[in-house]
mmCIF file of C-alpha atoms in Angstrom:
data_model
loop_
_atom_site.group_PDB
_atom_site.id
_atom_site.type_symbol
_atom_site.label_atom_id
_atom_site.label_comp_id
_atom_site.label_asym_id
_atom_site.label_seq_id
_atom_site.Cartn_x
_atom_site.Cartn_y
_atom_site.Cartn_z
ATOM 1 C CA MET A 1 -5.173 17.094 13.179
ATOM 2 C CA ASN A 2 -5.791 20.260 10.771
ATOM 3 C CA GLN A 3 -9.988 20.822 12.465
ATOM 4 C CA GLU A 4 -10.165 21.840 9.123
ATOM 5 C CA LYS A 5 -9.310 19.070 7.526
ATOM 6 C CA ILE A 6 -11.729 17.480 9.992
ATOM 7 C CA ALA A 7 -14.592 19.198 8.244
ATOM 8 C CA ALA A 8 -13.464 19.092 5.455
ATOM 9 C CA LEU A 9 -13.485 14.932 5.444
ATOM 10 C CA GLU A 10 -17.127 15.146 7.158
ATOM 11 C CA GLU A 11 -17.749 17.930 4.575
ATOM 12 C CA ILE A 12 -16.749 14.273 2.424
ATOM 13 C CA ILE A 13 -18.450 11.686 3.572
ATOM 14 C CA HIS A 14 -22.091 13.908 4.100
ATOM 15 C CA SER A 15 -22.183 14.410 0.206
ATOM 16 C CA ARG A 16 -20.252 10.898 -0.588
ATOM 17 C CA TYR A 17 -21.091 8.765 1.362
ATOM 18 C CA SER A 18 -23.980 9.971 3.598
ATOM 19 C CA ASN A 19 -25.417 6.095 4.054
ATOM 20 C CA THR A 20 -21.367 5.542 6.863
ATOM 21 C CA ALA A 21 -22.291 4.936 10.236
ATOM 22 C CA GLY A 22 -18.470 5.503 11.495
ATOM 23 C CA MET A 23 -15.635 6.286 10.764
ATOM 24 C CA ILE A 24 -12.302 5.152 12.593
ATOM 25 C CA VAL A 25 -8.141 5.421 11.957
ATOM 26 C CA LEU A 26 -5.349 4.149 13.556
ATOM 27 C CA LYS A 27 -1.714 4.870 13.683
ATOM 28 C CA ASN A 28 0.348 2.960 14.830
ATOM 29 C CA GLY A 29 -2.261 1.446 17.660
ATOM 30 C CA GLU A 30 -3.358 4.869 18.664
ATOM 31 C CA THR A 31 -6.732 6.447 17.529
ATOM 32 C CA GLN A 32 -6.226 9.649 15.458
ATOM 33 C CA TYR A 33 -9.757 10.102 14.178
ATOM 34 C CA GLU A 34 -12.946 8.141 15.722
ATOM 35 C CA GLY A 35 -16.750 9.891 13.532
ATOM 36 C CA TYR A 36 -20.142 8.309 14.159
ATOM 37 C CA PHE A 37 -23.616 9.382 11.802
ATOM 38 C CA ASN A 38 -26.482 9.256 11.023
ATOM 39 C CA GLY A 39 -27.166 9.222 14.535
ATOM 40 C CA CYS A 40 -25.035 6.756 14.656
ATOM 41 C CA THR A 41 -22.717 5.941 17.794
ATOM 42 C CA ALA A 42 -19.665 4.106 19.246
ATOM 43 C CA ALA A 43 -22.702 1.542 20.609
ATOM 44 C CA SER A 44 -23.882 1.047 16.455
ATOM 45 C CA CYS A 45 -23.944 -2.252 16.012
ATOM 46 C CA ILE A 46 -24.271 -3.033 12.160
ATOM 47 C CA ASN A 47 -24.665 -4.925 9.461
ATOM 48 C CA ILE A 48 -21.078 -5.426 7.919
ATOM 49 C CA PHE A 49 -22.521 -7.966 4.423
ATOM 50 C CA SER A 50 -19.127 -9.329 2.854
ATOM 51 C CA VAL A 51 -16.975 -8.004 5.970
ATOM 52 C CA THR A 52 -18.230 -11.997 7.658
ATOM 53 C CA LYS A 53 -16.347 -13.614 4.849
ATOM 54 C CA SER A 54 -12.800 -12.779 6.200
ATOM 55 C CA ILE A 55 -14.321 -12.438 10.300
ATOM 56 C CA ILE A 56 -14.880 -16.198 8.255
ATOM 57 C CA SER A 57 -11.360 -17.045 7.205
ATOM 58 C CA ILE A 58 -9.816 -16.226 11.120
ATOM 59 C CA LEU A 59 -11.297 -18.335 12.063
ATOM 60 C CA ILE A 60 -10.244 -21.229 9.341
ATOM 61 C CA GLY A 61 -7.373 -20.027 10.034
ATOM 62 C CA ILE A 62 -7.720 -20.556 14.416
ATOM 63 C CA ALA A 63 -9.287 -23.835 13.414
ATOM 64 C CA ILE A 64 -6.104 -25.041 11.607
ATOM 65 C CA GLU A 65 -3.691 -23.904 14.389
ATOM 66 C CA ARG A 66 -5.759 -25.103 17.062
ATOM 67 C CA GLY A 67 -6.163 -29.240 15.135
ATOM 68 C CA ALA A 68 -9.414 -29.478 14.168
ATOM 69 C CA VAL A 69 -9.083 -28.943 10.586
ATOM 70 C CA GLN A 70 -6.146 -30.312 8.534
ATOM 71 C CA SER A 71 -4.744 -27.083 6.138
ATOM 72 C CA VAL A 72 -6.695 -25.766 3.625
ATOM 73 C CA ASN A 73 -5.962 -28.658 1.146
ATOM 74 C CA GLN A 74 -8.480 -30.178 2.939
ATOM 75 C CA LYS A 75 -11.120 -31.713 1.002
ATOM 76 C CA VAL A 76 -15.224 -30.280 2.045
ATOM 77 C CA LEU A 77 -16.098 -33.834 1.230
ATOM 78 C CA ASP A 78 -14.022 -34.971 4.179
ATOM 79 C CA PHE A 79 -16.237 -33.098 6.546
ATOM 80 C CA PHE A 80 -19.754 -34.347 4.537
ATOM 81 C CA PRO A 81 -19.313 -38.316 4.692
ATOM 82 C CA ASP A 82 -22.784 -39.323 4.435
ATOM 83 C CA PHE A 83 -23.223 -35.796 1.554
ATOM 84 C CA PRO A 84 -24.730 -37.858 -1.817
ATOM 85 C CA VAL A 85 -22.912 -37.308 -4.127
ATOM 86 C CA GLU A 86 -25.188 -37.358 -7.758
ATOM 87 C CA ASN A 87 -23.704 -38.624 -11.075
ATOM 88 C CA TYR A 88 -21.537 -36.138 -12.901
ATOM 89 C CA ASN A 89 -20.953 -36.446 -16.125
ATOM 90 C CA GLU A 90 -17.708 -37.038 -17.924
ATOM 91 C CA GLY A 91 -15.209 -34.822 -17.643
ATOM 92 C CA GLU A 92 -17.120 -31.934 -15.148
ATOM 93 C CA THR A 93 -15.866 -31.254 -11.616
ATOM 94 C CA THR A 94 -17.876 -32.960 -8.585
ATOM 95 C CA ILE A 95 -17.805 -32.273 -4.725
ATOM 96 C CA ARG A 96 -14.669 -34.963 -3.985
ATOM 97 C CA ASP A 97 -12.137 -32.904 -5.579
ATOM 98 C CA ILE A 98 -13.427 -29.302 -4.072
ATOM 99 C CA THR A 99 -10.781 -28.166 -1.323
ATOM 100 C CA ILE A 100 -10.815 -25.787 1.576
ATOM 101 C CA ARG A 101 -8.686 -23.404 -0.543
ATOM 102 C CA ASP A 102 -11.511 -23.424 -3.653
ATOM 103 C CA LEU A 103 -13.688 -22.357 -1.147
ATOM 104 C CA MET A 104 -11.002 -19.766 0.556
ATOM 105 C CA THR A 105 -10.054 -17.993 -3.153
ATOM 106 C CA MET A 106 -13.262 -18.223 -4.610
ATOM 107 C CA THR A 107 -12.055 -20.522 -7.073
ATOM 108 C CA ALA A 108 -14.403 -23.365 -6.350
ATOM 109 C CA PRO A 109 -17.030 -23.833 -9.095
ATOM 110 C CA TYR A 110 -20.763 -24.670 -9.600
ATOM 111 C CA LYS A 111 -24.059 -25.010 -11.534
ATOM 112 C CA HIS A 112 -26.117 -22.472 -11.416
ATOM 113 C CA GLN A 113 -24.850 -19.239 -13.396
ATOM 114 C CA GLU A 114 -25.862 -16.631 -11.140
ATOM 115 C CA GLU A 115 -26.507 -17.244 -7.403
ATOM 116 C CA PRO A 116 -30.210 -18.032 -6.302
ATOM 117 C CA TYR A 117 -30.313 -15.665 -4.564
ATOM 118 C CA LEU A 118 -34.193 -17.199 -3.776
ATOM 119 C CA GLU A 119 -33.186 -20.679 -3.661
ATOM 120 C CA TYR A 120 -31.258 -19.634 -1.477
ATOM 121 C CA PHE A 121 -33.411 -17.693 1.317
ATOM 122 C CA THR A 122 -35.721 -19.475 1.373
ATOM 123 C CA ARG A 123 -34.592 -23.084 2.176
ATOM 124 C CA ASP A 124 -34.003 -23.251 5.913
ATOM 125 C CA ASP A 125 -30.057 -25.638 4.987
ATOM 126 C CA TRP A 126 -27.401 -22.418 3.220
ATOM 127 C CA VAL A 127 -25.224 -25.719 3.951
ATOM 128 C CA SER A 128 -26.879 -28.443 1.933
ATOM 129 C CA THR A 129 -28.642 -25.900 -1.019
ATOM 130 C CA ALA A 130 -24.445 -24.712 -1.186
ATOM 131 C CA LEU A 131 -22.965 -28.428 -1.365
ATOM 132 C CA GLU A 132 -26.336 -29.048 -3.738
ATOM 133 C CA LEU A 133 -25.169 -26.704 -6.018
ATOM 134 C CA LEU A 134 -20.778 -27.029 -5.886
ATOM 135 C CA GLY A 135 -19.322 -28.608 -8.922
ATOM 136 C CA GLY A 136 -21.003 -28.534 -12.441
ATOM 137 C CA PRO A 137 -18.499 -27.870 -15.988
ATOM 138 C CA GLU A 138 -16.039 -25.987 -15.114
ATOM 139 C CA LYS A 139 -12.881 -27.180 -13.632
ATOM 140 C CA SER A 140 -10.915 -26.177 -10.254
ATOM 141 C CA GLY A 141 -8.700 -22.364 -9.713
ATOM 142 C CA LYS A 142 -11.357 -19.614 -12.236
ATOM 143 C CA PHE A 143 -11.889 -16.883 -9.890
ATOM 144 C CA ARG A 144 -15.691 -16.471 -8.985
ATOM 145 C CA TYR A 145 -17.312 -14.452 -6.684
ATOM 146 C CA THR A 146 -19.708 -16.189 -4.845
ATOM 147 C CA PRO A 147 -21.087 -13.327 -2.220
ATOM 148 C CA PHE A 148 -23.367 -15.759 0.101
ATOM 149 C CA ILE A 149 -23.602 -19.555 -0.710
ATOM 150 C CA GLY A 150 -19.790 -20.817 -1.363
ATOM 151 C CA PRO A 151 -19.335 -19.232 2.642
ATOM 152 C CA ASP A 152 -21.736 -21.114 4.536
ATOM 153 C CA ILE A 153 -19.629 -24.827 3.443
ATOM 154 C CA LEU A 154 -17.573 -22.987 5.804
ATOM 155 C CA SER A 155 -19.177 -22.171 8.340
ATOM 156 C CA GLY A 156 -20.318 -26.142 8.528
ATOM 157 C CA ILE A 157 -17.170 -27.560 8.123
ATOM 158 C CA LEU A 158 -16.031 -25.272 11.228
ATOM 159 C CA VAL A 159 -19.463 -26.858 13.013
ATOM 160 C CA LYS A 160 -18.357 -30.320 11.581
ATOM 161 C CA ALA A 161 -14.711 -29.475 12.702
ATOM 162 C CA THR A 162 -15.053 -27.819 15.530
ATOM 163 C CA GLY A 163 -17.930 -29.541 17.818
ATOM 164 C CA GLN A 164 -19.479 -25.497 18.386
ATOM 165 C CA SER A 165 -21.956 -22.800 16.707
ATOM 166 C CA VAL A 166 -19.722 -21.098 14.918
ATOM 167 C CA LEU A 167 -20.471 -17.896 17.540
ATOM 168 C CA ASP A 168 -19.167 -20.041 20.133
ATOM 169 C CA PHE A 169 -15.752 -20.717 18.631
ATOM 170 C CA ALA A 170 -15.084 -17.187 17.226
ATOM 171 C CA ALA A 171 -16.882 -15.473 21.633
ATOM 172 C CA GLU A 172 -14.430 -17.945 22.849
ATOM 173 C CA HIS A 173 -11.139 -18.109 20.340
ATOM 174 C CA LEU A 174 -11.537 -14.135 18.817
ATOM 175 C CA PHE A 175 -14.036 -11.906 20.017
ATOM 176 C CA ALA A 176 -13.148 -12.501 23.391
ATOM 177 C CA PRO A 177 -9.926 -11.605 23.955
ATOM 178 C CA LEU A 178 -10.099 -9.261 21.407
ATOM 179 C CA GLY A 179 -12.842 -6.962 23.733
ATOM 180 C CA ILE A 180 -15.984 -7.703 21.281
ATOM 181 C CA THR A 181 -19.457 -8.460 22.074
ATOM 182 C CA VAL A 182 -22.357 -10.457 20.174
ATOM 183 C CA LYS A 183 -25.041 -10.853 22.443
ATOM 184 C CA GLY A 184 -26.819 -13.713 20.711
ATOM 185 C CA ASN A 185 -27.705 -16.042 17.105
ATOM 186 C CA VAL A 186 -30.932 -13.519 14.989
ATOM 187 C CA THR A 187 -32.950 -15.802 13.045
ATOM 188 C CA LEU A 188 -34.527 -13.924 10.526
ATOM 189 C CA GLU A 189 -37.878 -16.268 9.126
ATOM 190 C CA ASN A 190 -39.058 -12.863 6.465
ATOM 191 C CA GLU A 191 -38.165 -11.047 4.217
ATOM 192 C CA GLU A 192 -40.122 -8.158 6.567
ATOM 193 C CA ALA A 193 -37.280 -10.073 9.488
ATOM 194 C CA HIS A 194 -35.026 -9.311 6.633
ATOM 195 C CA TYR A 195 -35.229 -5.728 5.416
ATOM 196 C CA ALA A 196 -35.067 -4.963 9.254
ATOM 197 C CA PHE A 197 -32.119 -6.476 10.332
ATOM 198 C CA MET A 198 -30.061 -5.312 7.063
ATOM 199 C CA ASN A 199 -31.280 -1.538 8.525
ATOM 200 C CA ALA A 200 -30.734 -2.203 12.323
ATOM 201 C CA ARG A 201 -27.864 -0.334 14.333
ATOM 202 C CA ASP A 202 -28.773 -1.805 17.319
ATOM 203 C CA VAL A 203 -29.055 -5.550 16.816
ATOM 204 C CA SER A 204 -26.106 -7.756 17.698
ATOM 205 C CA GLY A 205 -25.875 -10.974 16.597
ATOM 206 C CA TRP A 206 -25.069 -12.955 13.838
ATOM 207 C CA VAL A 207 -27.860 -15.075 11.155
ATOM 208 C CA MET A 208 -28.614 -17.872 11.213
ATOM 209 C CA ASP A 209 -30.531 -20.803 9.095
ATOM 210 C CA SER A 210 -33.078 -22.906 11.073
ATOM 211 C CA LYS A 211 -30.390 -25.520 11.605
ATOM 212 C CA GLY A 212 -28.222 -23.534 13.504
ATOM 213 C CA ILE A 213 -25.383 -22.163 11.129
ATOM 214 C CA HIS A 214 -24.686 -19.033 11.094
ATOM 215 C CA ALA A 215 -23.703 -17.315 7.853
ATOM 216 C CA ALA A 216 -20.003 -17.051 6.906
ATOM 217 C CA GLY A 217 -20.600 -14.342 3.797
ATOM 218 C CA TRP A 218 -22.637 -11.552 5.268
ATOM 219 C CA GLY A 219 -25.291 -11.623 8.200
ATOM 220 C CA LEU A 220 -22.151 -9.905 11.088
ATOM 221 C CA THR A 221 -23.288 -6.723 13.278
ATOM 222 C CA LEU A 222 -20.063 -5.569 14.648
ATOM 223 C CA THR A 223 -19.552 -1.962 15.451
ATOM 224 C CA ALA A 224 -16.951 0.411 14.085
ATOM 225 C CA ARG A 225 -15.064 0.386 16.953
ATOM 226 C CA ASP A 226 -14.691 -4.169 17.057
ATOM 227 C CA MET A 227 -14.104 -3.384 13.432
ATOM 228 C CA ALA A 228 -11.256 -1.986 14.299
ATOM 229 C CA LYS A 229 -10.090 -4.569 17.552
ATOM 230 C CA ILE A 230 -9.588 -6.625 14.067
ATOM 231 C CA GLY A 231 -7.671 -4.583 12.110
ATOM 232 C CA GLN A 232 -4.852 -3.838 14.518
ATOM 233 C CA LEU A 233 -4.632 -6.947 15.128
ATOM 234 C CA TYR A 234 -3.654 -8.023 11.485
ATOM 235 C CA LEU A 235 -1.754 -5.087 11.702
ATOM 236 C CA ASP A 236 -0.400 -6.457 15.208
ATOM 237 C CA ASP A 237 0.674 -9.798 13.111
ATOM 238 C CA GLY A 238 -1.817 -11.455 15.061
ATOM 239 C CA LYS A 239 -1.188 -10.455 18.575
ATOM 240 C CA TRP A 240 -3.537 -8.352 20.498
ATOM 241 C CA ASP A 241 -2.522 -8.001 24.843
ATOM 242 C CA GLY A 242 0.570 -10.223 23.973
ATOM 243 C CA LYS A 243 -0.960 -12.945 23.088
ATOM 244 C CA GLN A 244 -1.046 -14.687 19.716
ATOM 245 C CA ILE A 245 -4.740 -15.089 18.889
ATOM 246 C CA VAL A 246 -4.316 -15.816 14.682
ATOM 247 C CA SER A 247 -0.316 -17.101 14.079
ATOM 248 C CA ALA A 248 1.901 -15.018 12.710
ATOM 249 C CA GLN A 249 1.560 -17.166 8.952
ATOM 250 C CA TRP A 250 -1.525 -17.380 8.485
ATOM 251 C CA ILE A 251 -2.510 -13.191 7.851
ATOM 252 C CA ALA A 252 0.520 -13.231 5.922
ATOM 253 C CA GLU A 253 -1.102 -16.275 3.672
ATOM 254 C CA SER A 254 -4.168 -14.954 4.088
ATOM 255 C CA THR A 255 -3.613 -11.471 3.007
ATOM 256 C CA ARG A 256 -1.786 -12.117 0.018
ATOM 257 C CA GLU A 257 -2.940 -13.170 -3.565
ATOM 258 C CA HIS A 258 -3.806 -16.398 -4.352
ATOM 259 C CA SER A 259 -6.359 -15.117 -7.198
ATOM 260 C CA ARG A 260 -8.168 -12.418 -9.594
ATOM 261 C CA TRP A 261 -10.991 -11.727 -10.206
ATOM 262 C CA GLU A 262 -10.152 -10.683 -13.406
ATOM 263 C CA GLU A 263 -12.743 -8.763 -14.795
ATOM 264 C CA LEU A 264 -12.143 -6.554 -12.837
ATOM 265 C CA ASN A 265 -8.500 -6.523 -11.812
ATOM 266 C CA LEU A 266 -8.974 -7.212 -7.745
ATOM 267 C CA PRO A 267 -6.760 -9.702 -6.040
ATOM 268 C CA TYR A 268 -7.908 -11.944 -3.365
ATOM 269 C CA GLY A 269 -6.385 -14.286 -0.274
ATOM 270 C CA TYR A 270 -8.744 -16.200 1.098
ATOM 271 C CA LEU A 271 -11.579 -14.387 1.529
ATOM 272 C CA TRP A 272 -9.547 -11.193 2.129
ATOM 273 C CA TRP A 273 -9.279 -8.576 -0.640
ATOM 274 C CA ILE A 274 -5.894 -7.894 -1.185
ATOM 275 C CA ALA A 275 -4.989 -3.438 -2.699
ATOM 276 C CA ASP A 276 -1.893 -3.317 -2.894
ATOM 277 C CA ASP A 277 2.040 -4.826 -1.613
ATOM 278 C CA ASN A 278 0.839 -3.423 1.737
ATOM 279 C CA ALA A 279 -1.852 -3.472 2.278
ATOM 280 C CA PHE A 280 -5.137 -6.006 2.508
ATOM 281 C CA ALA A 281 -8.738 -4.638 3.265
ATOM 282 C CA ALA A 282 -12.295 -6.629 3.835
ATOM 283 C CA MET A 283 -14.776 -5.446 2.359
ATOM 284 C CA GLY A 284 -18.347 -5.430 2.619
ATOM 285 C CA ASP A 285 -21.539 -4.332 0.352
ATOM 286 C CA SER A 286 -22.469 -0.478 1.416
ATOM 287 C CA GLY A 287 -19.067 0.215 2.305
ATOM 288 C CA ASN A 288 -17.905 -1.568 5.221
ATOM 289 C CA THR A 289 -14.352 -1.907 4.817
ATOM 290 C CA ILE A 290 -11.326 -2.946 6.851
ATOM 291 C CA TYR A 291 -8.614 -1.868 5.664
ATOM 292 C CA VAL A 292 -4.700 -2.639 6.816
ATOM 293 C CA ASN A 293 -1.681 -1.092 5.291
ATOM 294 C CA ARG A 294 1.162 -2.457 6.802
ATOM 295 C CA GLU A 295 4.099 0.506 6.100
ATOM 296 C CA LYS A 296 1.811 2.910 6.830
ATOM 297 C CA GLU A 297 0.304 0.700 10.256
ATOM 298 C CA LEU A 298 -2.737 2.080 10.165
ATOM 299 C CA VAL A 299 -5.753 1.198 9.896
ATOM 300 C CA ILE A 300 -9.795 2.707 8.594
ATOM 301 C CA ALA A 301 -12.887 0.890 9.732
ATOM 302 C CA ILE A 302 -15.936 2.167 8.131
ATOM 303 C CA ALA A 303 -19.530 1.185 8.996
ATOM 304 C CA SER A 304 -22.474 2.022 6.828
ATOM 305 C CA LEU A 305 -25.778 1.655 6.414
ATOM 306 C CA PHE A 306 -27.351 -0.005 4.235
ATOM 307 C CA LYS A 307 -27.627 1.217 0.954
ATOM 308 C CA GLU A 308 -28.454 0.036 -2.945
ATOM 309 C CA ASN A 309 -26.080 -0.255 -5.380
ATOM 310 C CA THR A 310 -23.521 1.637 -3.112
ATOM 311 C CA GLY A 311 -19.968 2.100 -4.505
ATOM 312 C CA ASP A 312 -16.987 0.199 -1.941
ATOM 313 C CA ARG A 313 -14.810 2.308 -0.118
ATOM 314 C CA MET A 314 -11.165 1.760 -1.293
ATOM 315 C CA ASP A 315 -11.070 5.142 -3.918
ATOM 316 C CA PHE A 316 -12.248 6.885 -0.655
ATOM 317 C CA ILE A 317 -9.792 5.599 1.467
ATOM 318 C CA LYS A 318 -6.567 5.872 -0.655
ATOM 319 C CA GLU A 319 -7.438 9.352 -2.114
ATOM 320 C CA CYS A 320 -8.968 11.634 1.130
ATOM 321 C CA VAL A 321 -7.991 8.589 4.094
ATOM 322 C CA GLU A 322 -5.071 7.417 3.938
ATOM 323 C CA THR A 323 -3.767 10.530 2.261
ATOM 324 C CA MET A 324 -4.308 12.808 5.736
ATOM 325 C CA PHE A 325 -2.748 10.148 7.794
ATOM 326 C CA ALA A 326 -0.296 8.490 6.627
#
C-alpha cells in the first residue's frame, strides 16, 4: 500500500477518530494494514462494548448446532421454568410468549420505556432483572434496541443449556480454536471500578454479575487481532484451519435482515447489523467494529477506547477504508 495513502488514512484517524486503539484490514485473509494508536499495541485488550452481542450470537449458533438449544424458536421460559410469572392484563405480552428469536432480533417487548441502568447495575442478578422486565403492553415483533438488559437473558440461557459459564463455553468452542485468549472473569463492585474497566486497555476478561453470569450486551475485552479473527471466521463461512467452528447456515441466517430499527433505517440480523446485501457488522460503543464484506472478501476490525458521544465507524469504513483496500 502506498505510504502516502497510509499516512492520509492515519491522519483521518488522528483527527476524526482520535479514540482509536487499533485497526486491522484483511483482504482474502491477508493483512493489508495493521496500526495502533494512543499508546496501544497488538496486545492491548479493549472493552468491545456491544460487539459482545455478536459474540453471544455466535455462541447461540454453536449451542444450537451442538443440540444444547433446540432452535431460535424455543421459548425463553423453557430455560427458566421456576421463574414466577406475574398476572398480566388481557392483551399484554407475557414472558410465556417470548422466544430466543425475539431476543436475538431485538423485537421483544419490555415494561420500561428506557432501560433502567441504575437498577440494572445495582442488582446482583442481571438475568432475573431482565426477566422481570420482559413483556408488557406491546407485542413482539417491533424493533426495540435494548443494549444491556435484553441480551443478558441469552447469557442465562447459554448457562442453563450448556451447564458451563458463558466464558468457559466460549473458550472451548470459539476462542481456543481461533487462538484467542480471554484470561478470566471481571467483577465490578462499584462505579469507580466500572469506569476504570471501561477505560482499561490491559484487562483480559469478561464482566460478570455476582451470580457468575457474564454480560451479553457489553463487557468482553478483545484485541484488534482477536476481532479480526472473528470477522475472518464469518467471512470464511465458519471455518478456521479446516475445522467448522460455527455452521455456515447459522452465519447466513444470523447476518440477514430479520428486523429493522425504523427510526434510523438500520436492518438487523441476530445481534449483527446488516450494512447491505453483501456486508454486515458487529458494532459497539465508542466505534468498536467488526466489519465483513463478502463480495470484496474484506474484514475490517477497529478497537476503540471509551469516549462519550462517539458515533459508529460505518461512514469511515465505507468512505475511507473500504475504497482504499477493496
